[in-house]
Short mmCIF file of C-alpha atoms and ligand atoms in Angstrom, two decimals:
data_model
loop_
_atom_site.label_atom_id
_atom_site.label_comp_id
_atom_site.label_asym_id
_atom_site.label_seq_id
_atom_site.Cartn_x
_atom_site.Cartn_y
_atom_site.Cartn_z
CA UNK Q 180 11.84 -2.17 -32.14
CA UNK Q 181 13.04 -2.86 -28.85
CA UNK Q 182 12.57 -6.41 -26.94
CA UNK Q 183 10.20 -4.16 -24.74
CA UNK Q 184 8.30 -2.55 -27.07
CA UNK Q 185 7.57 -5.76 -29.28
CA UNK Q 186 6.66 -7.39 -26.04
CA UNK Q 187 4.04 -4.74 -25.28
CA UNK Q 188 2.62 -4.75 -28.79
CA UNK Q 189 2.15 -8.65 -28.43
CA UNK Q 190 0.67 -8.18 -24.76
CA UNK Q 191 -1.72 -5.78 -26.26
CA UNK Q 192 -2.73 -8.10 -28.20
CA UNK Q 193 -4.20 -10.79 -26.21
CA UNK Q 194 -4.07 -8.71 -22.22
CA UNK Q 195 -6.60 -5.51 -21.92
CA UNK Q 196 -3.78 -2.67 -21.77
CA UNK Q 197 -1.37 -5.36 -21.73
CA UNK Q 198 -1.02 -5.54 -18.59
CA UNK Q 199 -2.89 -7.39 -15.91
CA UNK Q 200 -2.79 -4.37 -13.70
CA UNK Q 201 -3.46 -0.89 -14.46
CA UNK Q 202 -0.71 1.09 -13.33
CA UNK Q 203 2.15 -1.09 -14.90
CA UNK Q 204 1.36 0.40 -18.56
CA UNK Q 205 3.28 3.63 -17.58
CA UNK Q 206 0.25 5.58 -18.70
CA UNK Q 207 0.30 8.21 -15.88
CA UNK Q 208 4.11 8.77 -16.88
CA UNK Q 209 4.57 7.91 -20.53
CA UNK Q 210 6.55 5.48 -22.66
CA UNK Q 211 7.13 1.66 -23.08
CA UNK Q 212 6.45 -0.31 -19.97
CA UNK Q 213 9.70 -2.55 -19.13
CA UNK Q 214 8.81 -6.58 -19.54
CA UNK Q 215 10.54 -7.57 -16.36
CA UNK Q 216 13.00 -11.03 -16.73
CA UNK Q 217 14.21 -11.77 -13.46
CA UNK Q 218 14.91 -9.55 -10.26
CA UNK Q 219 17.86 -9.84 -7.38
CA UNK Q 220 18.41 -8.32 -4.17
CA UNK Q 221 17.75 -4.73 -5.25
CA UNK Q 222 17.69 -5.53 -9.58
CA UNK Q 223 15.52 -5.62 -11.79
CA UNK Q 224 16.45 -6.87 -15.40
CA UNK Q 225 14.45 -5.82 -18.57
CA UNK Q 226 13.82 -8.05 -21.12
CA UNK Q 227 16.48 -6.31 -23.05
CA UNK Q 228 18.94 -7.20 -20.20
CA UNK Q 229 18.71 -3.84 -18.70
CA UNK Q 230 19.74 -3.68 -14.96
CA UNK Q 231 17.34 -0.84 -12.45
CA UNK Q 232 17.68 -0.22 -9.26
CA UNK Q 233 14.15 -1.27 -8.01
CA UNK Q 234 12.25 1.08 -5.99
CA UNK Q 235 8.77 -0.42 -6.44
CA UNK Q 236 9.59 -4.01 -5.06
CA UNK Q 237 6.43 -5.61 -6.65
CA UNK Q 238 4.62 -1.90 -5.07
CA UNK Q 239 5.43 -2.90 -1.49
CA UNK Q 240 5.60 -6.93 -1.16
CA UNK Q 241 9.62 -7.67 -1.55
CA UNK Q 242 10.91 -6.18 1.82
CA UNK Q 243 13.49 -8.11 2.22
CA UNK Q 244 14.97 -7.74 -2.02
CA UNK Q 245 14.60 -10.15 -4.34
CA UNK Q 246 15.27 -13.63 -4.45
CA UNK Q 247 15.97 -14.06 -0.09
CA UNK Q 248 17.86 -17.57 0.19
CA UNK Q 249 15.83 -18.18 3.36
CA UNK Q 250 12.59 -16.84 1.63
CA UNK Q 251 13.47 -19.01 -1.39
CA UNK Q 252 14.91 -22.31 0.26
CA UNK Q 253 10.90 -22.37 2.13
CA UNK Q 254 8.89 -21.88 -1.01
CA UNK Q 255 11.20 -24.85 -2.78
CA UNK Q 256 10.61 -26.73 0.40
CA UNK Q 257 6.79 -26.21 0.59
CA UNK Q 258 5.85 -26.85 -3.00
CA UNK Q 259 8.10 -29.96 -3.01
CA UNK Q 260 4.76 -30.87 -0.02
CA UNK Q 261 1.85 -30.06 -2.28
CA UNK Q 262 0.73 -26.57 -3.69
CA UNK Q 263 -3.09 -26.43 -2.29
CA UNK Q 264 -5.43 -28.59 -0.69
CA UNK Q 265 -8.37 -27.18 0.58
CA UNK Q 266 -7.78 -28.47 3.78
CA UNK Q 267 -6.26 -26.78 7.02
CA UNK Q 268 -2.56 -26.91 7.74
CA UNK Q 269 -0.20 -26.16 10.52
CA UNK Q 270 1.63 -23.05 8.34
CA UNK Q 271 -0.87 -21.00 8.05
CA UNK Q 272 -1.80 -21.69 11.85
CA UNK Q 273 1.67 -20.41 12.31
CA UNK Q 274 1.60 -17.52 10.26
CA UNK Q 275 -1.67 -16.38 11.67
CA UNK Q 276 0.36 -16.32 15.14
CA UNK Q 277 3.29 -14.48 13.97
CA UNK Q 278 1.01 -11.78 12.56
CA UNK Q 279 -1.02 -11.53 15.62
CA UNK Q 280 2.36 -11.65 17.72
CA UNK Q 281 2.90 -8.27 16.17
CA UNK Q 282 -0.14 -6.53 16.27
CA UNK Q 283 -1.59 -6.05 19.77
CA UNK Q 284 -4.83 -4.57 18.19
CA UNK Q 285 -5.82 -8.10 16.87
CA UNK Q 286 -6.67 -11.47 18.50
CA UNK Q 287 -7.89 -13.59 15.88
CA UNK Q 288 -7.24 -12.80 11.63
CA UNK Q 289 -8.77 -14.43 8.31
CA UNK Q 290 -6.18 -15.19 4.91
CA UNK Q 291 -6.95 -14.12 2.02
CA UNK Q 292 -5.25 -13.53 -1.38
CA UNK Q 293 -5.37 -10.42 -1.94
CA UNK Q 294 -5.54 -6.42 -0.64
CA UNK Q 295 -8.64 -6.16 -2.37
CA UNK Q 296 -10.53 -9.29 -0.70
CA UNK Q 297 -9.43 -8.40 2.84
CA UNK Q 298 -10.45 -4.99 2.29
CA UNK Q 299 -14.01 -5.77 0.75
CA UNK Q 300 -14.22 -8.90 3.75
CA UNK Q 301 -13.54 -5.98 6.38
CA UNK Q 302 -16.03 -3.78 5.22
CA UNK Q 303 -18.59 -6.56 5.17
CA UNK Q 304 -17.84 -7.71 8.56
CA UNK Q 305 -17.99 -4.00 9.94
CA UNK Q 306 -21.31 -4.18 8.64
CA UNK Q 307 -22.35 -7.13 10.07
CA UNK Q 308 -20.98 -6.22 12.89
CA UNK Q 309 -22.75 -3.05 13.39
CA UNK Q 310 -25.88 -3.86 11.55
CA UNK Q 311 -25.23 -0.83 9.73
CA UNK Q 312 -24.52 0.40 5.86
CA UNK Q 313 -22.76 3.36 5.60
CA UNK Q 314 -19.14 4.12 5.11
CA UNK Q 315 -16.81 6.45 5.22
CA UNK Q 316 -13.21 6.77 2.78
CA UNK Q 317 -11.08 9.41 1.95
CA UNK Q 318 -10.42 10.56 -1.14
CA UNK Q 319 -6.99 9.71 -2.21
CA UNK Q 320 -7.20 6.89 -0.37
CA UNK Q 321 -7.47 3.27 -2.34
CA UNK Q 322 -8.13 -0.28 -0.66
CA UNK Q 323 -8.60 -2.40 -3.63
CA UNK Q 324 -11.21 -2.61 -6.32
CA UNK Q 325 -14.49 -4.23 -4.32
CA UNK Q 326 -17.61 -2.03 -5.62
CA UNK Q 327 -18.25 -0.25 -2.85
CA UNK Q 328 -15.04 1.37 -2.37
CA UNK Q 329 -14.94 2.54 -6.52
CA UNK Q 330 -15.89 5.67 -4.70
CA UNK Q 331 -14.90 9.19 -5.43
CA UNK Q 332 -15.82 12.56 -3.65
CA UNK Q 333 -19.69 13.80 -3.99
CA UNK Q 334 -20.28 17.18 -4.70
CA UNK Q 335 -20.24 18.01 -1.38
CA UNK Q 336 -20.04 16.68 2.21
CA UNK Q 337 -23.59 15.19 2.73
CA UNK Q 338 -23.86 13.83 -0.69
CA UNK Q 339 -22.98 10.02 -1.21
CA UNK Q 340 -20.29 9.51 -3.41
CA UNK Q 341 -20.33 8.38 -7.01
CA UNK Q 342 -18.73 5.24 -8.55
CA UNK Q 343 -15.09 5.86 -10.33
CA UNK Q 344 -15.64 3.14 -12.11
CA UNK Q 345 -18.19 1.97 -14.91
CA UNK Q 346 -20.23 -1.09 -13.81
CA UNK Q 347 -20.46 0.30 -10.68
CA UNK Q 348 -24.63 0.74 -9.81
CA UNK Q 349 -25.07 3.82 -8.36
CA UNK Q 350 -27.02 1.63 -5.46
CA UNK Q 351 -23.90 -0.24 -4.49
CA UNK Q 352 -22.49 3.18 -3.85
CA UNK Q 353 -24.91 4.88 -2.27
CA UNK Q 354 -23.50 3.82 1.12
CA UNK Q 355 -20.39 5.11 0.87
CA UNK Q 356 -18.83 8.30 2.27
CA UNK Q 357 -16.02 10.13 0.77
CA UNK Q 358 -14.24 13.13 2.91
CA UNK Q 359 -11.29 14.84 2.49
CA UNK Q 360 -8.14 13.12 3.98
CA UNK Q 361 -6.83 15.31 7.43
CA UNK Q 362 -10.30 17.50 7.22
CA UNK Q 363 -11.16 17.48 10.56
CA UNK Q 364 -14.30 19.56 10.01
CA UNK Q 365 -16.25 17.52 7.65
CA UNK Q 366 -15.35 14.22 9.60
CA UNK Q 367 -16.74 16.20 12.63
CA UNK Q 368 -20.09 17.11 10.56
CA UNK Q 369 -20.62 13.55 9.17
CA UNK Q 370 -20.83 11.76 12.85
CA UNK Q 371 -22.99 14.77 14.02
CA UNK Q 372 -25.58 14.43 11.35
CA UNK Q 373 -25.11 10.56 10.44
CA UNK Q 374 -23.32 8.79 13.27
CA UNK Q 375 -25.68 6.22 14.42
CA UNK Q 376 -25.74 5.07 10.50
CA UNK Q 377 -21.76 4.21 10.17
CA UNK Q 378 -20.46 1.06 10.40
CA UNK Q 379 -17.03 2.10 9.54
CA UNK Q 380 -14.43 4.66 8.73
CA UNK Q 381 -11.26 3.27 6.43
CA UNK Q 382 -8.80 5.03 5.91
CA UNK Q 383 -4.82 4.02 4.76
CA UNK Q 384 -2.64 5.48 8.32
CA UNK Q 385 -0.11 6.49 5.80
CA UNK Q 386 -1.85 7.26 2.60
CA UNK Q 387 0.80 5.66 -0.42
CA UNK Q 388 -1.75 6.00 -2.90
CA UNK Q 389 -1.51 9.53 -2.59
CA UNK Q 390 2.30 9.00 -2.89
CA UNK Q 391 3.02 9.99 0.72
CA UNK Q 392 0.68 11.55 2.54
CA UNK Q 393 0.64 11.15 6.76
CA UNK Q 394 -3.06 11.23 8.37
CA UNK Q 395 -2.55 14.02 11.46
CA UNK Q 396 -2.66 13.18 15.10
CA UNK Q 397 -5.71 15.53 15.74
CA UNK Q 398 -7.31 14.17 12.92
CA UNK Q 399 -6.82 10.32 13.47
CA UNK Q 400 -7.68 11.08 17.23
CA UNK Q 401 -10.41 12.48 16.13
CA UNK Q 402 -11.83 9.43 14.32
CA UNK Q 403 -10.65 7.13 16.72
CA UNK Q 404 -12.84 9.04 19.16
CA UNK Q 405 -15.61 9.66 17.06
CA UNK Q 406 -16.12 5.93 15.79
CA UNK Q 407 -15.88 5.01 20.04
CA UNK Q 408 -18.72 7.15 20.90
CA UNK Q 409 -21.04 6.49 17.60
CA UNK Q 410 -20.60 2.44 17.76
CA UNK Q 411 -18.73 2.37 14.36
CA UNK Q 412 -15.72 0.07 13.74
CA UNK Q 413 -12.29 1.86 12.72
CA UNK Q 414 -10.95 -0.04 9.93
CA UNK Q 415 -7.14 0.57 9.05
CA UNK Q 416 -6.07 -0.30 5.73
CA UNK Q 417 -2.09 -1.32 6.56
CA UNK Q 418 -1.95 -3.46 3.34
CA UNK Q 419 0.98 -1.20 2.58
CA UNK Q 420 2.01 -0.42 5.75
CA UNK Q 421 2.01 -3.21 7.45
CA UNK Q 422 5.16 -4.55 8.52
CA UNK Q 423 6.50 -2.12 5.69
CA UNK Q 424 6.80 1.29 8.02
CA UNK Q 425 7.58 -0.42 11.10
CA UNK Q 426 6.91 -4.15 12.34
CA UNK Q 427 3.76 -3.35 13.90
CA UNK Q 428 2.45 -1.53 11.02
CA UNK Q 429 1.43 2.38 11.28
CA UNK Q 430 -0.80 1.49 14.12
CA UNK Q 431 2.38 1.06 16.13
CA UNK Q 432 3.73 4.76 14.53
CA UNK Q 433 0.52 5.96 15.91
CA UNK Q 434 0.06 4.52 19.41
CA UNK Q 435 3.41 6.10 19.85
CA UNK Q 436 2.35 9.29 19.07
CA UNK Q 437 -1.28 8.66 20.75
CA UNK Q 438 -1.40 6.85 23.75
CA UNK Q 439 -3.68 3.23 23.51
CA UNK Q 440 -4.48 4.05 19.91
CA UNK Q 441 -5.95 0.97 18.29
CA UNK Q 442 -7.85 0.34 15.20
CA UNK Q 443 -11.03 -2.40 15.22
CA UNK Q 444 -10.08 -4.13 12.24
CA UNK Q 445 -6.90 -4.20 10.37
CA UNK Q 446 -6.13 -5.28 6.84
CA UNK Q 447 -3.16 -6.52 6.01
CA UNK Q 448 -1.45 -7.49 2.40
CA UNK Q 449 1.52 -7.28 0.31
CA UNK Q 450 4.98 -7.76 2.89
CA UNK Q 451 2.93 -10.63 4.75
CA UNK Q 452 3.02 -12.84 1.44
CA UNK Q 453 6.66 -11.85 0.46
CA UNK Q 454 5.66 -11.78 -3.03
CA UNK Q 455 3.14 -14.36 -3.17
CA UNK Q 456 -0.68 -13.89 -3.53
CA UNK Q 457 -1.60 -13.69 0.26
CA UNK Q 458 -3.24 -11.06 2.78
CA UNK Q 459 -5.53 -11.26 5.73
CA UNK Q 460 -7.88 -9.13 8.08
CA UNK Q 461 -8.07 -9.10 12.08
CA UNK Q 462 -9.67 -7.60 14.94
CA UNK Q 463 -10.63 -9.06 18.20
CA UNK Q 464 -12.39 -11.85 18.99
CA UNK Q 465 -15.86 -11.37 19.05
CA UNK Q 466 -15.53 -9.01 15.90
CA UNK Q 467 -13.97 -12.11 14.24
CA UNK Q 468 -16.46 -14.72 15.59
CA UNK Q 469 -19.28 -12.91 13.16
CA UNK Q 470 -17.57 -15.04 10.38
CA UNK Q 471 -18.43 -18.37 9.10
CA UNK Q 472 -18.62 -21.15 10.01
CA UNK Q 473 -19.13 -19.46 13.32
CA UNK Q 474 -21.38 -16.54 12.64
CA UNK Q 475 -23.56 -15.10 10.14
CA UNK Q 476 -21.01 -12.56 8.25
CA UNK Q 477 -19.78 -15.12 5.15
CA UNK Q 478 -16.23 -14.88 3.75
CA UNK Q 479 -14.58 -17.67 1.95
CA UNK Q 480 -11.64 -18.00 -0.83
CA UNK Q 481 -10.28 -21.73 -2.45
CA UNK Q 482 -6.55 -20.83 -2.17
CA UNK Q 483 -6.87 -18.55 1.50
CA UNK Q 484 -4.15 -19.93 3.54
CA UNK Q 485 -2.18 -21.16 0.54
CA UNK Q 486 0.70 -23.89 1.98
CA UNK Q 487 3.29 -21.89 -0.55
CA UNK Q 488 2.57 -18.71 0.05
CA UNK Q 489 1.92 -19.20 3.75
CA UNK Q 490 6.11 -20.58 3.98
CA UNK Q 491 6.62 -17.55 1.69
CA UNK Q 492 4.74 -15.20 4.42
CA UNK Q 493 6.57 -17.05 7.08
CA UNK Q 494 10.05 -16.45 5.94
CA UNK Q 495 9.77 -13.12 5.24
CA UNK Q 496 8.02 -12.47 8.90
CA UNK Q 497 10.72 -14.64 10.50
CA UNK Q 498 13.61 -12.19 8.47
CA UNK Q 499 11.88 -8.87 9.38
CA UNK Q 500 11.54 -9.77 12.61
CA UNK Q 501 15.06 -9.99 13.80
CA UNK Q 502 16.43 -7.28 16.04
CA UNK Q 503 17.95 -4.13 14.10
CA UNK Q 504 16.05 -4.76 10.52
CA UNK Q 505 13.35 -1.85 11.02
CA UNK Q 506 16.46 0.73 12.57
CA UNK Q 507 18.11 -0.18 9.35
CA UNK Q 508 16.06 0.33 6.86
CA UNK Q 509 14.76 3.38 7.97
CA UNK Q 510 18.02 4.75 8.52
CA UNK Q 511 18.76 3.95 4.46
CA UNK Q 512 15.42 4.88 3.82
CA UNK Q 513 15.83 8.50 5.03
CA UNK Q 514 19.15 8.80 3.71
CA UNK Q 515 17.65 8.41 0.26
CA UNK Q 516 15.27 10.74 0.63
CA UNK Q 517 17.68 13.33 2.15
CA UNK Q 518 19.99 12.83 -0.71
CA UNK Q 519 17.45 13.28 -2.87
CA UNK Q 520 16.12 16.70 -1.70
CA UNK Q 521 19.89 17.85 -1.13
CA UNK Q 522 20.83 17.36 -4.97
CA UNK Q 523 17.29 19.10 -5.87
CA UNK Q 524 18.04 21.89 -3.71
CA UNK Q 525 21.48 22.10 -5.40
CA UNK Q 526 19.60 22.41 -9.32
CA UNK Q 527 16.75 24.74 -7.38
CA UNK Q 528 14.26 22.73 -7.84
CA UNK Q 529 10.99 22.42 -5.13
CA UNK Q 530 10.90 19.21 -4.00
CA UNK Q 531 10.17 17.84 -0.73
CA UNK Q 532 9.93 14.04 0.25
CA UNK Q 533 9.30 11.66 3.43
CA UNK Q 534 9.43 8.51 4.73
CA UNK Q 535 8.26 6.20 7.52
CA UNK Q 536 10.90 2.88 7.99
CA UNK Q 537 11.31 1.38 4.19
CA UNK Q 538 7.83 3.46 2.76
CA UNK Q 539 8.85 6.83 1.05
CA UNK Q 540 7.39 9.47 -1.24
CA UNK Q 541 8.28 12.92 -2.73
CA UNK Q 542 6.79 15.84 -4.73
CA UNK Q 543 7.52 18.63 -6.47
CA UNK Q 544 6.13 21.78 -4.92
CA UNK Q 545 4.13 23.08 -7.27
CA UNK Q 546 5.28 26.87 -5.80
CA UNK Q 547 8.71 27.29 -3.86
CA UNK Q 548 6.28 26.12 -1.02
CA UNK Q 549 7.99 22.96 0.57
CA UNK Q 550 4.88 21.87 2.70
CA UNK Q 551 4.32 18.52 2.33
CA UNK Q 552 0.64 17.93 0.49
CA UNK Q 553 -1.89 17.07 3.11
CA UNK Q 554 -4.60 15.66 1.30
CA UNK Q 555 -5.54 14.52 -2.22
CA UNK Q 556 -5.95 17.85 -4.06
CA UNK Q 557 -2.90 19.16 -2.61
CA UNK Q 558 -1.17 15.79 -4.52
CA UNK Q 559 -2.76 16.18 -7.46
CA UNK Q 560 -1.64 20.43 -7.46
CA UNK Q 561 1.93 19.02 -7.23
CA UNK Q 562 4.36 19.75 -10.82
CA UNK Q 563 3.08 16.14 -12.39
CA UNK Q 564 4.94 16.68 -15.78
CA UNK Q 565 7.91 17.40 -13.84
CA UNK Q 566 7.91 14.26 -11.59
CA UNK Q 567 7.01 12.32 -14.61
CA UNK Q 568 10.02 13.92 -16.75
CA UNK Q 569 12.05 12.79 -13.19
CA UNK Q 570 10.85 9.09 -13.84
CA UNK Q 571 11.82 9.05 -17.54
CA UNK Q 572 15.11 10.49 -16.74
CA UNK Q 573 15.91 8.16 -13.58
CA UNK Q 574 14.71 5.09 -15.32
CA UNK Q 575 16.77 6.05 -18.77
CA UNK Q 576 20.25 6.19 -15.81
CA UNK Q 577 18.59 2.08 -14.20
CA UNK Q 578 16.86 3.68 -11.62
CA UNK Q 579 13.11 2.07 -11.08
CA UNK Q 580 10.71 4.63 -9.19
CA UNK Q 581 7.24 4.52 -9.11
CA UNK Q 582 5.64 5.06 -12.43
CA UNK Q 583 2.63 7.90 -11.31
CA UNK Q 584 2.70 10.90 -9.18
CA UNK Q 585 0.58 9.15 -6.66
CA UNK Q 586 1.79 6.06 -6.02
CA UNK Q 587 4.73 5.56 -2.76
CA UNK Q 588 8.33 3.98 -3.51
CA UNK Q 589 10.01 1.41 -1.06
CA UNK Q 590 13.55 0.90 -0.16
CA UNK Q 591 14.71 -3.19 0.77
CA UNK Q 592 17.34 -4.72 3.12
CA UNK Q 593 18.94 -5.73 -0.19
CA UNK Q 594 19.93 -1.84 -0.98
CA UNK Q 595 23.58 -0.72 0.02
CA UNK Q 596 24.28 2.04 0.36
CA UNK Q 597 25.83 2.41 -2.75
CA UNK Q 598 23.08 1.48 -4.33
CA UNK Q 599 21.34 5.00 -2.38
CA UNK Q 600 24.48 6.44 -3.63
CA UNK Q 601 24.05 6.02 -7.16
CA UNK Q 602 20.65 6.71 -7.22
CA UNK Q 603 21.10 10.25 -5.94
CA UNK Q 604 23.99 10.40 -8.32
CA UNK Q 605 21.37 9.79 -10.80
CA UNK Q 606 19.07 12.27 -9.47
CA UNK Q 607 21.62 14.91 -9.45
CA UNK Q 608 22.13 14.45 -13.20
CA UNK Q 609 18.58 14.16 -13.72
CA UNK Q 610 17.94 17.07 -11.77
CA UNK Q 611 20.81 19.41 -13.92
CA UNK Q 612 18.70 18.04 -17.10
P1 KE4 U 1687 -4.35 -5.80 -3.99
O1 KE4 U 1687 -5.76 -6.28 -4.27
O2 KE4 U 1687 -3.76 -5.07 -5.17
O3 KE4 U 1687 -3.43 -6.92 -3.45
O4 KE4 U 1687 -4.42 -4.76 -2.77
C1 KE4 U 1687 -5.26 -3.63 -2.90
C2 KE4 U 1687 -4.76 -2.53 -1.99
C3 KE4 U 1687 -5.43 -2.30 -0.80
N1 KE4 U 1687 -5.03 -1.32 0.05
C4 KE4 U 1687 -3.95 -0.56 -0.23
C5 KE4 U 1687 -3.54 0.51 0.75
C6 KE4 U 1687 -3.20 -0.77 -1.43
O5 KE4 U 1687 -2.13 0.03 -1.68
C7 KE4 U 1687 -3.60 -1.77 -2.32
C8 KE4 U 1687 -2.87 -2.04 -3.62
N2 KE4 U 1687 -1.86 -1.07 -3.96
C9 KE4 U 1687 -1.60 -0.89 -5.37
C10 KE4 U 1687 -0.53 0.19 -5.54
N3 KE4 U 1687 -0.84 1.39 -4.93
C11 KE4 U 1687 -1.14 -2.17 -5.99
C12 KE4 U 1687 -0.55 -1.98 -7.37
C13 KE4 U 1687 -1.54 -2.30 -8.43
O6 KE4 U 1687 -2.74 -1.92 -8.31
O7 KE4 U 1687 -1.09 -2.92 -9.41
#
């Protein structure tokens, strides 16, 4: 048995899955998860010694590659200080400004440690905030595993959606909307019959947990518009997009496109802790002055603010804010993906694929049609046991994609461009196969 494979039976043994996170046991795709030894600029190595190009960079976090000398020399530096105490510190002051420096849509922001707790501390604030209990999601859409998002599609519009999860009450649920993503009718409907009653509409800018999947202008206009008139609080979950598709997030994509877009809240994860368990939420002022100690929304967490994983934050902010980074990694981003369509083309196969800075996704068109999907069932109509025989046959040449049709992929500052090179190499094989 292989190092991998005996590792996995002894994780199994003592981990639920054996893994401590769903989508790492390869089940959407198949096979024998890879036990992960150490990682480098743009490597991964297996525990069998096994060198991939990695495309999931820890599914969004490691920006910059793996193993940054800056990013490193401030974590050794900070834990030499003292890993936690409880207590208030200048870092996390300073990271706090450098996120807010960057996003003009929030004055004030909480830290958390992870996705999941700012997203479940945003929705509670929006309903402080407003007084009010409903919510709306899309489906495809994920922003962690609090209750009340466990949510998947009713029936139909009207009805409430129902927990994807067991151990969800139906109660805890009963709040929650779920529309279709880019379905401008139904999000038109559900402020027309239940406006008054939302508190908030979330929604991922740039849904990567439907692989790739970009919300319209007319549609987030729409909601933007919509949430304005009713009193309810627009809540973008940019815990993979922020400071991943550009350096203000998609809600600086957006207010190109429409002019004085801004979300109420915004929750933030993954690049902002450069690998280390840390994420926040902001919004203005007031919105943010509902929270204790000040106000009567609570939110609270033992290692928020960490001092380590504030100086690993830090550094990585500090790196991906120099002039040129975003430009660059965009520019190798999209080269990847057009290489990638270019050798598919060549082997005839439907596949179409974007990306937004170092974010990207692909498909393969279920029909010659070369649409991207706009919404979840569109995804989920996509050639799955094709794009999972793609995974086995790119990982089986060292190249690490995301393991399940709906997840995104990421591209680092650490990837040369032979690195893009050889991956499309690998593609083209995989593709002849
Ligand atoms: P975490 O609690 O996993 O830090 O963040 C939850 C979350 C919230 N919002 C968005 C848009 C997210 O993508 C995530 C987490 N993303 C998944 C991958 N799609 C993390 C990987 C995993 O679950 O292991």
């Amino acid at each position: 048995m292989s190092t991998n494979q005996q590792l996995f039976e002894r994780a199994q043994r003592v981990i639920p899955g054996g893994v401590n996170s769903p989508v790492r046991a390869f089940r959407a795709v198949g096979g024998t998860p890879r036990f992960i030894q150490r990682a480098q600029g743009p490597y991964l190595w297996d525990a069998e010694g096994q060198r991939y190009i990695d495309y999931i960079g820890s599914w969004g976090p490691m920006i910059l590659g793996h193993g940054h000398p800056a990013v490193l020399e401030a974590v050794q530096k900070a834990a030499m200080d003292g890993f936690s105490f409880g207590a208030p510190t200048e870092r996390e002051v300073e990271l706090a400004e450098a996120i807010i420096a960057q996003v003009p849509s929030i004055e004030q922001l909480r830290l958390v440690s992870s996705g999941t707790e700012a997203g479940m501390s945003a929705i509670r604030l929006a309903r402080g905030a407003t007084g009010r209990s409903k919510i709306v999601k899309f489906e495809g859409c994920y922003h962690g595993h609090a209750d009340a998002l466990l949510v998947k599609a009713g029936s139909g519009l009207a009805t409430f959606g129902h927990p994807t999860s067991a151990g969800v009450p139906a109660e805890v649920v009963q709040h929650t909307l779920v529309l279709e993503y880019n379905n401008l009718e139904q999000i038109e409907a559900v402020f027309a019959s239940q406006g008054r009653e939302i508190a908030c509409v979330m929604i991922e800018p740039i849904a990567g947990n439907m692989n790739f999947v970009r919300a319209s202008v007319p549609f987030m206009t729409r909601i933007r518009e919509l949430c304005t008139q009713h009193g309810a609080l627009f809540v973008f979950d940019e815990v993979m997009t922020g400071f991943r598709v550009a350096l203000g997030g998609a809600q600086s994509v957006y207010a190109k496109l429409i002019p004085g877009f801004k979300p109420d809240i915004s929750v933030f994860g993954k690049v902002i802790g450069g690998g280390m368990p840390l994420a926040a939420f902001g919004a203005s002022k007031d919105i943010m002055g509902l929270l204790a100690p000040l106000g009567p929304v609570y939110q609270a967490g033992t290692l928020s603010g960490n001092p380590v994983a504030t100086a690993c934050g830090l550094a990585t902010l500090h790196e991906i804010s120099k002039p040129g980074f975003y430009e660059a990694l965009a520019t190798k981003t999209r080269a990847l993906v057009e290489g990638l369509t270019g050798v598919a083309q060549e082997a005839g196969v439907p596949f179409v694929g974007d990306s937004e800075g170092g974010m990207f996704g692909f498909f393969f068109a279920a029909s010659s049609a070369h649409a991207l999907p706009q919404n979840y069932g569109e995804v989920m109509a996509t050639d799955q046991p094709r794009f999972n025989r793609f995974f086995h046959a790119m990982l089986a040449q060292g190249v690490y994609l995301a393991p399940a049709l709906y997840e995104a992929a990421f591209v680092s500052a650490a990837h040369t461009a032979e690195d893009i090179a050889a991956t499309v190499a690998a593609a083209r094989n995989a593709f002849k196969a």
